[in-house]
PDB file of C-alpha atoms in Angstrom:
ATOM      1  CA  UNK A   1       0.000   0.000   0.000  1.00 54.00           C
ATOM      2  CA  UNK A   2       1.284   3.488  -0.907  1.00 63.00           C
ATOM      3  CA  UNK A   3       0.448   6.450   1.321  1.00 83.00           C
ATOM      4  CA  UNK A   4       0.185  10.145   0.391  1.00 94.00           C
ATOM      5  CA  UNK A   5       3.280  12.261  -0.138  1.00 95.00           C
ATOM      6  CA  UNK A   6       4.798  13.813   2.988  1.00 97.00           C
ATOM      7  CA  UNK A   7       7.545  16.399   3.357  1.00 97.00           C
ATOM      8  CA  UNK A   8      10.272  15.363   5.784  1.00 98.00           C
ATOM      9  CA  UNK A   9      13.677  16.620   6.859  1.00 97.00           C
ATOM     10  CA  UNK A  10      16.832  14.557   6.464  1.00 97.00           C
ATOM     11  CA  UNK A  11      16.906  13.945  10.227  1.00 97.00           C
ATOM     12  CA  UNK A  12      13.368  12.534  10.121  1.00 98.00           C
ATOM     13  CA  UNK A  13      14.292  10.357   7.147  1.00 98.00           C
ATOM     14  CA  UNK A  14      17.333   8.958   8.960  1.00 98.00           C
ATOM     15  CA  UNK A  15      15.184   8.054  11.961  1.00 98.00           C
ATOM     16  CA  UNK A  16      12.545   6.263   9.872  1.00 98.00           C
ATOM     17  CA  UNK A  17      15.114   4.372   7.774  1.00 98.00           C
ATOM     18  CA  UNK A  18      16.787   3.172  10.982  1.00 98.00           C
ATOM     19  CA  UNK A  19      13.480   2.010  12.436  1.00 98.00           C
ATOM     20  CA  UNK A  20      12.540   0.104   9.282  1.00 97.00           C
ATOM     21  CA  UNK A  21      15.940  -1.589   9.267  1.00 97.00           C
ATOM     22  CA  UNK A  22      15.439  -2.642  12.877  1.00 96.00           C
ATOM     23  CA  UNK A  23      12.075  -4.202  12.005  1.00 95.00           C
ATOM     24  CA  UNK A  24      13.687  -6.035   9.063  1.00 94.00           C
ATOM     25  CA  UNK A  25      16.238  -7.707  11.356  1.00 92.00           C
ATOM     26  CA  UNK A  26      15.727 -10.675  13.693  1.00 92.00           C
ATOM     27  CA  UNK A  27      12.311 -12.207  13.173  1.00 90.00           C
ATOM     28  CA  UNK A  28      12.182 -11.545   9.451  1.00 93.00           C
ATOM     29  CA  UNK A  29      12.105 -14.781   7.393  1.00 95.00           C
ATOM     30  CA  UNK A  30      15.345 -13.788   5.635  1.00 93.00           C
ATOM     31  CA  UNK A  31      17.123 -13.913   9.000  1.00 91.00           C
ATOM     32  CA  UNK A  32      16.507 -17.670   9.076  1.00 92.00           C
ATOM     33  CA  UNK A  33      18.379 -18.243   5.811  1.00 95.00           C
ATOM     34  CA  UNK A  34      21.914 -19.606   6.128  1.00 95.00           C
ATOM     35  CA  UNK A  35      24.742 -17.540   4.613  1.00 96.00           C
ATOM     36  CA  UNK A  36      26.106 -18.329   1.157  1.00 95.00           C
ATOM     37  CA  UNK A  37      22.822 -19.572  -0.315  1.00 96.00           C
ATOM     38  CA  UNK A  38      22.396 -18.540  -3.940  1.00 96.00           C
ATOM     39  CA  UNK A  39      18.843 -18.060  -5.170  1.00 95.00           C
ATOM     40  CA  UNK A  40      17.492 -20.451  -7.843  1.00 94.00           C
ATOM     41  CA  UNK A  41      17.644 -17.542 -10.301  1.00 91.00           C
ATOM     42  CA  UNK A  42      21.368 -17.057  -9.487  1.00 92.00           C
ATOM     43  CA  UNK A  43      20.627 -13.343  -9.061  1.00 94.00           C
ATOM     44  CA  UNK A  44      20.767 -13.071  -5.257  1.00 97.00           C
ATOM     45  CA  UNK A  45      22.861 -14.515  -2.437  1.00 97.00           C
ATOM     46  CA  UNK A  46      22.456 -14.538   1.345  1.00 97.00           C
ATOM     47  CA  UNK A  47      24.830 -12.852   3.738  1.00 97.00           C
ATOM     48  CA  UNK A  48      24.723 -12.628   7.526  1.00 95.00           C
ATOM     49  CA  UNK A  49      22.018 -11.256   9.850  1.00 94.00           C
ATOM     50  CA  UNK A  50      19.422 -11.610   7.098  1.00 95.00           C
ATOM     51  CA  UNK A  51      21.221  -9.327   4.630  1.00 97.00           C
ATOM     52  CA  UNK A  52      20.655 -10.195   0.981  1.00 98.00           C
ATOM     53  CA  UNK A  53      22.932  -9.204  -1.904  1.00 98.00           C
ATOM     54  CA  UNK A  54      23.238  -9.217  -5.675  1.00 97.00           C
ATOM     55  CA  UNK A  55      25.282 -12.306  -6.586  1.00 95.00           C
ATOM     56  CA  UNK A  56      27.264 -12.889  -9.775  1.00 86.00           C
ATOM     57  CA  UNK A  57      24.438 -13.107 -12.269  1.00 81.00           C
ATOM     58  CA  UNK A  58      24.845 -11.826 -15.793  1.00 81.00           C
ATOM     59  CA  UNK A  59      27.090  -8.953 -14.661  1.00 85.00           C
ATOM     60  CA  UNK A  60      29.382 -11.280 -12.669  1.00 91.00           C
ATOM     61  CA  UNK A  61      29.294  -8.646  -9.939  1.00 94.00           C
ATOM     62  CA  UNK A  62      30.920 -10.577  -7.100  1.00 93.00           C
ATOM     63  CA  UNK A  63      33.719 -11.671  -9.409  1.00 92.00           C
ATOM     64  CA  UNK A  64      34.176  -7.984 -10.229  1.00 91.00           C
ATOM     65  CA  UNK A  65      34.251  -7.092  -6.551  1.00 92.00           C
ATOM     66  CA  UNK A  66      36.860  -9.729  -5.725  1.00 90.00           C
ATOM     67  CA  UNK A  67      39.103  -8.623  -8.575  1.00 88.00           C
ATOM     68  CA  UNK A  68      38.657 -11.970 -10.325  1.00 89.00           C
ATOM     69  CA  UNK A  69      37.204 -10.547 -13.533  1.00 83.00           C
ATOM     70  CA  UNK A  70      40.018  -9.354 -15.733  1.00 80.00           C
ATOM     71  CA  UNK A  71      39.494  -6.461 -18.136  1.00 83.00           C
ATOM     72  CA  UNK A  72      41.646  -5.665 -21.141  1.00 84.00           C
ATOM     73  CA  UNK A  73      43.602  -2.419 -21.149  1.00 85.00           C
ATOM     74  CA  UNK A  74      41.483  -1.299 -24.098  1.00 92.00           C
ATOM     75  CA  UNK A  75      38.458  -1.309 -21.775  1.00 92.00           C
ATOM     76  CA  UNK A  76      39.614   1.607 -19.629  1.00 87.00           C
ATOM     77  CA  UNK A  77      41.148   3.304 -22.682  1.00 93.00           C
ATOM     78  CA  UNK A  78      37.717   3.157 -24.329  1.00 96.00           C
ATOM     79  CA  UNK A  79      36.063   4.528 -21.183  1.00 96.00           C
ATOM     80  CA  UNK A  80      38.610   7.359 -21.087  1.00 96.00           C
ATOM     81  CA  UNK A  81      37.658   8.202 -24.651  1.00 97.00           C
ATOM     82  CA  UNK A  82      33.928   8.119 -23.816  1.00 98.00           C
ATOM     83  CA  UNK A  83      34.379  10.453 -20.840  1.00 98.00           C
ATOM     84  CA  UNK A  84      36.595  12.813 -22.876  1.00 98.00           C
ATOM     85  CA  UNK A  85      34.055  12.881 -25.706  1.00 98.00           C
ATOM     86  CA  UNK A  86      31.279  13.686 -23.240  1.00 98.00           C
ATOM     87  CA  UNK A  87      33.174  16.666 -21.867  1.00 98.00           C
ATOM     88  CA  UNK A  88      33.908  17.913 -25.390  1.00 98.00           C
ATOM     89  CA  UNK A  89      30.208  17.683 -26.286  1.00 98.00           C
ATOM     90  CA  UNK A  90      29.273  19.453 -23.049  1.00 98.00           C
ATOM     91  CA  UNK A  91      31.748  22.291 -23.639  1.00 98.00           C
ATOM     92  CA  UNK A  92      30.445  22.769 -27.173  1.00 98.00           C
ATOM     93  CA  UNK A  93      26.956  23.283 -25.728  1.00 98.00           C
ATOM     94  CA  UNK A  94      28.013  25.392 -22.758  1.00 98.00           C
ATOM     95  CA  UNK A  95      26.681  22.843 -20.253  1.00 98.00           C
ATOM     96  CA  UNK A  96      28.398  21.090 -17.368  1.00 98.00           C
ATOM     97  CA  UNK A  97      28.504  17.296 -17.151  1.00 98.00           C
ATOM     98  CA  UNK A  98      29.387  14.830 -14.398  1.00 98.00           C
ATOM     99  CA  UNK A  99      29.434  11.024 -14.244  1.00 98.00           C
ATOM    100  CA  UNK A 100      28.314   9.189 -11.096  1.00 98.00           C
ATOM    101  CA  UNK A 101      28.867   5.479 -10.417  1.00 98.00           C
ATOM    102  CA  UNK A 102      26.640   4.117  -7.643  1.00 98.00           C
ATOM    103  CA  UNK A 103      28.551   1.723  -5.330  1.00 98.00           C
ATOM    104  CA  UNK A 104      27.057  -1.720  -4.826  1.00 97.00           C
ATOM    105  CA  UNK A 105      25.961  -3.039  -1.449  1.00 97.00           C
ATOM    106  CA  UNK A 106      29.036  -5.240  -0.859  1.00 96.00           C
ATOM    107  CA  UNK A 107      31.251  -2.147  -1.104  1.00 96.00           C
ATOM    108  CA  UNK A 108      29.621  -0.606   1.970  1.00 96.00           C
ATOM    109  CA  UNK A 109      28.702  -3.786   3.854  1.00 96.00           C
ATOM    110  CA  UNK A 110      31.363  -6.447   3.155  1.00 95.00           C
ATOM    111  CA  UNK A 111      31.135  -7.707   6.752  1.00 94.00           C
ATOM    112  CA  UNK A 112      27.417  -8.449   6.296  1.00 96.00           C
ATOM    113  CA  UNK A 113      28.187 -10.453   3.184  1.00 96.00           C
ATOM    114  CA  UNK A 114      31.267 -12.403   4.308  1.00 94.00           C
ATOM    115  CA  UNK A 115      31.322 -11.742   8.108  1.00 82.00           C
ATOM    116  CA  UNK A 116      35.067 -11.172   8.019  1.00 74.00           C
ATOM    117  CA  UNK A 117      36.016  -8.020   6.114  1.00 64.00           C
ATOM    118  CA  UNK A 118      36.601  -8.754   2.451  1.00 60.00           C
ATOM    119  CA  UNK A 119      39.956  -7.344   1.330  1.00 55.00           C
ATOM    120  CA  UNK A 120      39.934  -8.175  -2.391  1.00 56.00           C
ATOM    121  CA  UNK A 121      38.617  -4.839  -3.593  1.00 57.00           C
ATOM    122  CA  UNK A 122      41.449  -2.927  -5.282  1.00 69.00           C
ATOM    123  CA  UNK A 123      41.481  -5.146  -8.371  1.00 83.00           C
ATOM    124  CA  UNK A 124      37.864  -4.631  -9.288  1.00 89.00           C
ATOM    125  CA  UNK A 125      37.231  -2.958 -12.658  1.00 93.00           C
ATOM    126  CA  UNK A 126      35.890   0.288 -11.196  1.00 94.00           C
ATOM    127  CA  UNK A 127      39.074   0.758  -9.155  1.00 92.00           C
ATOM    128  CA  UNK A 128      41.193   0.177 -12.260  1.00 91.00           C
ATOM    129  CA  UNK A 129      39.105   2.705 -14.166  1.00 93.00           C
ATOM    130  CA  UNK A 130      39.415   5.310 -11.419  1.00 94.00           C
ATOM    131  CA  UNK A 131      43.199   4.948 -11.494  1.00 92.00           C
ATOM    132  CA  UNK A 132      43.227   5.441 -15.270  1.00 91.00           C
ATOM    133  CA  UNK A 133      41.148   8.642 -15.289  1.00 95.00           C
ATOM    134  CA  UNK A 134      42.122  12.257 -14.726  1.00 95.00           C
ATOM    135  CA  UNK A 135      39.939  14.771 -12.843  1.00 96.00           C
ATOM    136  CA  UNK A 136      38.756  16.121 -16.206  1.00 97.00           C
ATOM    137  CA  UNK A 137      36.553  13.014 -16.567  1.00 97.00           C
ATOM    138  CA  UNK A 138      34.441  14.306 -13.645  1.00 98.00           C
ATOM    139  CA  UNK A 139      33.732  10.861 -12.252  1.00 98.00           C
ATOM    140  CA  UNK A 140      31.917  10.843  -8.899  1.00 98.00           C
ATOM    141  CA  UNK A 141      31.996   7.718  -6.750  1.00 98.00           C
ATOM    142  CA  UNK A 142      30.145   8.379  -3.464  1.00 98.00           C
ATOM    143  CA  UNK A 143      31.631   5.537  -1.407  1.00 97.00           C
ATOM    144  CA  UNK A 144      33.069   7.918   1.204  1.00 98.00           C
ATOM    145  CA  UNK A 145      29.817   9.896   1.406  1.00 98.00           C
ATOM    146  CA  UNK A 146      27.794   6.702   1.920  1.00 98.00           C
ATOM    147  CA  UNK A 147      30.266   5.416   4.487  1.00 98.00           C
ATOM    148  CA  UNK A 148      29.976   8.649   6.470  1.00 98.00           C
ATOM    149  CA  UNK A 149      26.167   8.560   6.267  1.00 98.00           C
ATOM    150  CA  UNK A 150      26.173   4.951   7.452  1.00 97.00           C
ATOM    151  CA  UNK A 151      27.125   6.155  10.921  1.00 96.00           C
ATOM    152  CA  UNK A 152      23.714   7.844  11.158  1.00 97.00           C
ATOM    153  CA  UNK A 153      21.308   5.581   9.264  1.00 98.00           C
ATOM    154  CA  UNK A 154      21.347   2.480   7.025  1.00 98.00           C
ATOM    155  CA  UNK A 155      22.369   3.415   3.500  1.00 98.00           C
ATOM    156  CA  UNK A 156      21.155   0.157   1.896  1.00 98.00           C
ATOM    157  CA  UNK A 157      17.955  -1.752   2.503  1.00 98.00           C
ATOM    158  CA  UNK A 158      18.636  -5.056   4.220  1.00 97.00           C
ATOM    159  CA  UNK A 159      16.662  -7.062   1.632  1.00 98.00           C
ATOM    160  CA  UNK A 160      17.067  -4.909  -1.479  1.00 97.00           C
ATOM    161  CA  UNK A 161      19.913  -4.317  -3.894  1.00 97.00           C
ATOM    162  CA  UNK A 162      19.384  -0.522  -3.740  1.00 98.00           C
ATOM    163  CA  UNK A 163      20.148   2.278  -1.355  1.00 98.00           C
ATOM    164  CA  UNK A 164      17.699   3.614   1.229  1.00 98.00           C
ATOM    165  CA  UNK A 165      16.448   7.183   1.087  1.00 98.00           C
ATOM    166  CA  UNK A 166      19.280   8.043   3.513  1.00 98.00           C
ATOM    167  CA  UNK A 167      21.840   6.455   1.190  1.00 98.00           C
ATOM    168  CA  UNK A 168      20.383   8.090  -1.895  1.00 98.00           C
ATOM    169  CA  UNK A 169      20.465  11.499  -0.236  1.00 98.00           C
ATOM    170  CA  UNK A 170      24.119  11.046   0.733  1.00 98.00           C
ATOM    171  CA  UNK A 171      25.006  10.406  -2.913  1.00 98.00           C
ATOM    172  CA  UNK A 172      22.772  13.253  -4.087  1.00 98.00           C
ATOM    173  CA  UNK A 173      24.398  15.663  -1.614  1.00 98.00           C
ATOM    174  CA  UNK A 174      27.814  14.870  -3.108  1.00 98.00           C
ATOM    175  CA  UNK A 175      26.482  15.530  -6.609  1.00 98.00           C
ATOM    176  CA  UNK A 176      24.813  18.784  -5.533  1.00 98.00           C
ATOM    177  CA  UNK A 177      27.962  20.061  -3.836  1.00 98.00           C
ATOM    178  CA  UNK A 178      30.087  19.189  -6.863  1.00 98.00           C
ATOM    179  CA  UNK A 179      27.640  20.846  -9.263  1.00 97.00           C
ATOM    180  CA  UNK A 180      27.602  24.035  -7.218  1.00 97.00           C
ATOM    181  CA  UNK A 181      23.890  23.824  -6.416  1.00 97.00           C
ATOM    182  CA  UNK A 182      22.317  26.770  -4.627  1.00 95.00           C
ATOM    183  CA  UNK A 183      20.973  24.584  -1.815  1.00 96.00           C
ATOM    184  CA  UNK A 184      21.647  21.270  -0.165  1.00 95.00           C
ATOM    185  CA  UNK A 185      19.147  18.590   0.767  1.00 97.00           C
ATOM    186  CA  UNK A 186      19.575  19.397   4.435  1.00 94.00           C
ATOM    187  CA  UNK A 187      18.196  22.875   3.641  1.00 93.00           C
ATOM    188  CA  UNK A 188      14.979  21.753   1.947  1.00 95.00           C
ATOM    189  CA  UNK A 189      12.059  19.485   2.748  1.00 94.00           C
ATOM    190  CA  UNK A 190      12.073  16.177   0.870  1.00 97.00           C
ATOM    191  CA  UNK A 191       8.979  14.588  -0.649  1.00 98.00           C
ATOM    192  CA  UNK A 192       8.588  10.984   0.514  1.00 98.00           C
ATOM    193  CA  UNK A 193       6.016   8.216   0.644  1.00 97.00           C
ATOM    194  CA  UNK A 194       5.607   5.472   3.196  1.00 96.00           C
ATOM    195  CA  UNK A 195       4.735   2.206   1.521  1.00 95.00           C
ATOM    196  CA  UNK A 196       4.414  -1.453   2.301  1.00 95.00           C
ATOM    197  CA  UNK A 197       5.648  -4.042  -0.161  1.00 95.00           C
ATOM    198  CA  UNK A 198       8.455  -6.469  -0.835  1.00 95.00           C
ATOM    199  CA  UNK A 199      12.061  -5.748  -1.706  1.00 96.00           C
ATOM    200  CA  UNK A 200      13.698  -6.844  -4.945  1.00 95.00           C
ATOM    201  CA  UNK A 201      15.948  -9.543  -3.452  1.00 97.00           C
ATOM    202  CA  UNK A 202      13.378 -11.291  -1.263  1.00 96.00           C
ATOM    203  CA  UNK A 203      11.342 -12.343  -4.299  1.00 95.00           C
ATOM    204  CA  UNK A 204      14.271 -14.536  -5.363  1.00 96.00           C
ATOM    205  CA  UNK A 205      14.014 -16.569  -2.132  1.00 96.00           C
ATOM    206  CA  UNK A 206      10.332 -16.486  -1.126  1.00 96.00           C
ATOM    207  CA  UNK A 207       7.029 -17.131  -2.874  1.00 94.00           C
ATOM    208  CA  UNK A 208       5.226 -14.989  -1.999  1.00 95.00           C
ATOM    209  CA  UNK A 209       7.899 -12.590  -0.736  1.00 96.00           C
ATOM    210  CA  UNK A 210       7.243 -11.093   2.716  1.00 95.00           C
ATOM    211  CA  UNK A 211       6.143  -7.469   2.783  1.00 95.00           C
ATOM    212  CA  UNK A 212       7.882  -4.732   4.767  1.00 96.00           C
ATOM    213  CA  UNK A 213       7.382  -1.081   5.634  1.00 96.00           C
ATOM    214  CA  UNK A 214       9.706   1.212   3.719  1.00 97.00           C
ATOM    215  CA  UNK A 215      10.259   4.869   2.953  1.00 98.00           C
ATOM    216  CA  UNK A 216      10.784   5.991  -0.662  1.00 98.00           C
ATOM    217  CA  UNK A 217      11.408   9.372  -2.231  1.00 98.00           C
ATOM    218  CA  UNK A 218       8.758  11.091  -4.350  1.00 97.00           C
ATOM    219  CA  UNK A 219       9.074  13.895  -6.915  1.00 97.00           C
ATOM    220  CA  UNK A 220       9.270  17.451  -5.602  1.00 97.00           C
ATOM    221  CA  UNK A 221       7.071  19.559  -7.827  1.00 94.00           C
ATOM    222  CA  UNK A 222       4.982  18.205 -10.702  1.00 96.00           C
ATOM    223  CA  UNK A 223       5.647  15.417 -13.191  1.00 96.00           C
ATOM    224  CA  UNK A 224       4.809  17.228 -16.441  1.00 96.00           C
ATOM    225  CA  UNK A 225       5.854  14.517 -18.911  1.00 92.00           C
ATOM    226  CA  UNK A 226       5.728  10.808 -18.182  1.00 90.00           C
ATOM    227  CA  UNK A 227       6.565   7.886 -20.436  1.00 87.00           C
ATOM    228  CA  UNK A 228       7.357   5.087 -17.990  1.00 75.00           C
ATOM    229  CA  UNK A 229       7.589   2.046 -20.194  1.00 67.00           C
ATOM    230  CA  UNK A 230       8.655  -0.137 -17.262  1.00 56.00           C
ATOM    231  CA  UNK A 231       5.205  -0.124 -15.692  1.00 60.00           C
ATOM    232  CA  UNK A 232       3.475  -0.916 -19.005  1.00 57.00           C
ATOM    233  CA  UNK A 233       5.859  -3.109 -20.966  1.00 54.00           C
ATOM    234  CA  UNK A 234       8.640  -4.204 -18.619  1.00 56.00           C
ATOM    235  CA  UNK A 235      11.197  -2.347 -20.741  1.00 59.00           C
ATOM    236  CA  UNK A 236      13.901  -0.388 -18.968  1.00 72.00           C
ATOM    237  CA  UNK A 237      15.791   1.556 -21.618  1.00 67.00           C
ATOM    238  CA  UNK A 238      13.763   4.532 -22.795  1.00 74.00           C
ATOM    239  CA  UNK A 239      11.822   5.256 -19.601  1.00 87.00           C
ATOM    240  CA  UNK A 240      11.416   9.027 -19.529  1.00 91.00           C
ATOM    241  CA  UNK A 241       9.866  11.631 -17.256  1.00 95.00           C
ATOM    242  CA  UNK A 242      10.182  15.331 -16.465  1.00 97.00           C
ATOM    243  CA  UNK A 243       9.751  16.980 -13.048  1.00 98.00           C
ATOM    244  CA  UNK A 244       9.194  20.740 -12.813  1.00 98.00           C
ATOM    245  CA  UNK A 245       9.619  22.396  -9.426  1.00 98.00           C
ATOM    246  CA  UNK A 246       8.866  26.144  -9.598  1.00 97.00           C
ATOM    247  CA  UNK A 247       9.739  26.488  -5.902  1.00 96.00           C
ATOM    248  CA  UNK A 248      13.203  24.955  -6.309  1.00 97.00           C
ATOM    249  CA  UNK A 249      16.078  27.047  -4.899  1.00 98.00           C
ATOM    250  CA  UNK A 250      18.174  26.439  -8.032  1.00 98.00           C
ATOM    251  CA  UNK A 251      16.298  27.206 -11.279  1.00 98.00           C
ATOM    252  CA  UNK A 252      18.708  25.313 -13.530  1.00 98.00           C
ATOM    253  CA  UNK A 253      17.654  22.389 -15.736  1.00 98.00           C
ATOM    254  CA  UNK A 254      19.285  19.034 -15.088  1.00 98.00           C
ATOM    255  CA  UNK A 255      19.126  16.101 -17.507  1.00 98.00           C
ATOM    256  CA  UNK A 256      19.851  12.796 -15.782  1.00 98.00           C
ATOM    257  CA  UNK A 257      20.711   9.595 -17.640  1.00 98.00           C
ATOM    258  CA  UNK A 258      20.779   6.454 -15.544  1.00 97.00           C
ATOM    259  CA  UNK A 259      19.256   3.205 -14.338  1.00 96.00           C
ATOM    260  CA  UNK A 260      17.072   2.091 -11.418  1.00 95.00           C
ATOM    261  CA  UNK A 261      19.112   4.017  -8.828  1.00 97.00           C
ATOM    262  CA  UNK A 262      17.959   7.213 -10.529  1.00 97.00           C
ATOM    263  CA  UNK A 263      14.650   6.071 -12.049  1.00 93.00           C
ATOM    264  CA  UNK A 264      12.623   4.925  -9.044  1.00 91.00           C
ATOM    265  CA  UNK A 265      15.164   4.545  -6.233  1.00 95.00           C
ATOM    266  CA  UNK A 266      15.423   8.221  -5.534  1.00 96.00           C
ATOM    267  CA  UNK A 267      18.245  10.069  -7.260  1.00 98.00           C
ATOM    268  CA  UNK A 268      16.050  11.954  -9.753  1.00 98.00           C
ATOM    269  CA  UNK A 269      13.494  12.694  -7.038  1.00 98.00           C
ATOM    270  CA  UNK A 270      16.129  13.930  -4.569  1.00 98.00           C
ATOM    271  CA  UNK A 271      17.611  16.281  -7.163  1.00 98.00           C
ATOM    272  CA  UNK A 272      14.138  17.594  -8.034  1.00 98.00           C
ATOM    273  CA  UNK A 273      13.992  19.137  -4.545  1.00 98.00           C
ATOM    274  CA  UNK A 274      16.798  21.505  -5.568  1.00 98.00           C
ATOM    275  CA  UNK A 275      16.671  22.035  -9.352  1.00 98.00           C
ATOM    276  CA  UNK A 276      13.885  23.759 -11.275  1.00 98.00           C
ATOM    277  CA  UNK A 277      13.627  20.963 -13.824  1.00 98.00           C
ATOM    278  CA  UNK A 278      14.901  17.374 -13.669  1.00 98.00           C
ATOM    279  CA  UNK A 279      14.616  15.246 -16.788  1.00 98.00           C
ATOM    280  CA  UNK A 280      15.266  11.510 -16.441  1.00 97.00           C
ATOM    281  CA  UNK A 281      15.998   9.093 -19.282  1.00 95.00           C
ATOM    282  CA  UNK A 282      16.881   5.433 -18.655  1.00 94.00           C
ATOM    283  CA  UNK A 283      19.944   5.122 -20.851  1.00 95.00           C
ATOM    284  CA  UNK A 284      23.421   3.630 -20.699  1.00 95.00           C
ATOM    285  CA  UNK A 285      24.649   6.452 -22.926  1.00 96.00           C
ATOM    286  CA  UNK A 286      24.285  10.229 -22.967  1.00 98.00           C
ATOM    287  CA  UNK A 287      21.642  11.215 -25.535  1.00 96.00           C
ATOM    288  CA  UNK A 288      22.708  14.658 -26.718  1.00 98.00           C
ATOM    289  CA  UNK A 289      19.469  15.168 -28.628  1.00 97.00           C
ATOM    290  CA  UNK A 290      17.606  15.084 -25.287  1.00 97.00           C
ATOM    291  CA  UNK A 291      20.144  17.496 -23.761  1.00 98.00           C
ATOM    292  CA  UNK A 292      19.492  19.914 -26.627  1.00 98.00           C
ATOM    293  CA  UNK A 293      15.706  19.496 -26.611  1.00 97.00           C
ATOM    294  CA  UNK A 294      15.532  20.161 -22.869  1.00 97.00           C
ATOM    295  CA  UNK A 295      17.913  23.136 -23.004  1.00 98.00           C
ATOM    296  CA  UNK A 296      19.897  21.595 -20.166  1.00 98.00           C
ATOM    297  CA  UNK A 297      22.242  23.560 -17.943  1.00 98.00           C
ATOM    298  CA  UNK A 298      23.591  20.435 -16.256  1.00 98.00           C
ATOM    299  CA  UNK A 299      23.980  16.806 -17.276  1.00 98.00           C
ATOM    300  CA  UNK A 300      24.470  13.926 -14.852  1.00 98.00           C
ATOM    301  CA  UNK A 301      25.094  10.351 -15.982  1.00 98.00           C
ATOM    302  CA  UNK A 302      24.512   7.635 -13.352  1.00 98.00           C
ATOM    303  CA  UNK A 303      25.446   3.962 -13.556  1.00 98.00           C
ATOM    304  CA  UNK A 304      25.325   1.138 -11.004  1.00 97.00           C
ATOM    305  CA  UNK A 305      28.831  -0.196 -10.456  1.00 97.00           C
ATOM    306  CA  UNK A 306      27.987  -3.726 -11.573  1.00 95.00           C
ATOM    307  CA  UNK A 307      27.137  -2.396 -15.047  1.00 95.00           C
ATOM    308  CA  UNK A 308      30.437  -0.559 -15.549  1.00 95.00           C
ATOM    309  CA  UNK A 309      32.071  -3.449 -17.413  1.00 93.00           C
ATOM    310  CA  UNK A 310      29.721  -2.699 -20.329  1.00 93.00           C
ATOM    311  CA  UNK A 311      31.027   0.295 -22.263  1.00 95.00           C
ATOM    312  CA  UNK A 312      28.606   3.130 -23.044  1.00 95.00           C
ATOM    313  CA  UNK A 313      28.351   4.256 -26.658  1.00 94.00           C
ATOM    314  CA  UNK A 314      28.329   7.976 -25.877  1.00 95.00           C
TER     315      UNK A 314
END
């Protein structure tokens, strides 16, 4: 069940996220699962204390994390070229562009996945890419911001592959600071909904999956264009919507390209609390035609870390 939109402060959000995490702990059916059980779909794997994680799957994520998935030198050379081309396109249009890679759950909670801290992290593809890039690529990786926020509230849902509202806001705050936004999330009220449903990883272990209370972000302002193919057709790429917020402290227009972290897990909605217009398009690449059509001032490209081994086309 989805409740009406509320406006909450970051402190209130932290408190609610912490309470929901407490309720999802001992006593939840996932807490009875033994560690190291892979779901029949091979998508999810159990950790400790009822924590569930993305497993290897088609993106071979845990092999990436452990540094076991080798990448050819041409891979980071190609990414360097993509990032350089993006900045050249942005300069030609007089817009500013940043790239944000969303850390996966194991990065922030290795001890909940393996109990003992997992040390095999430096060889993962994202780390190799970071070492190969210069600051001109404008690559944001909010691991430190999420780690700092983790001291206050859970930054990932216990039974979901995505970040909580608290985690999303930590990443969004880093992006806002880097983009020189005229306000921070701590300065504005955030639109949220309380809902009850199941998380994306529990459905791989339970039929039917157990429902939980959760807090999710909602758009600030009005959704003025909406073409969400996911709800109608199950397609991801091409989902598109526009949020206008005439009360936003920063009137600039932001075009955001990304995946589920931005689409319905909060990043677009968090940024809509600050910017006058936020345009979201589910895309692995930057679509410059959309940037031009929307007369963007800012462009932000978001990608979940497990997808980084697949090169974007633009």
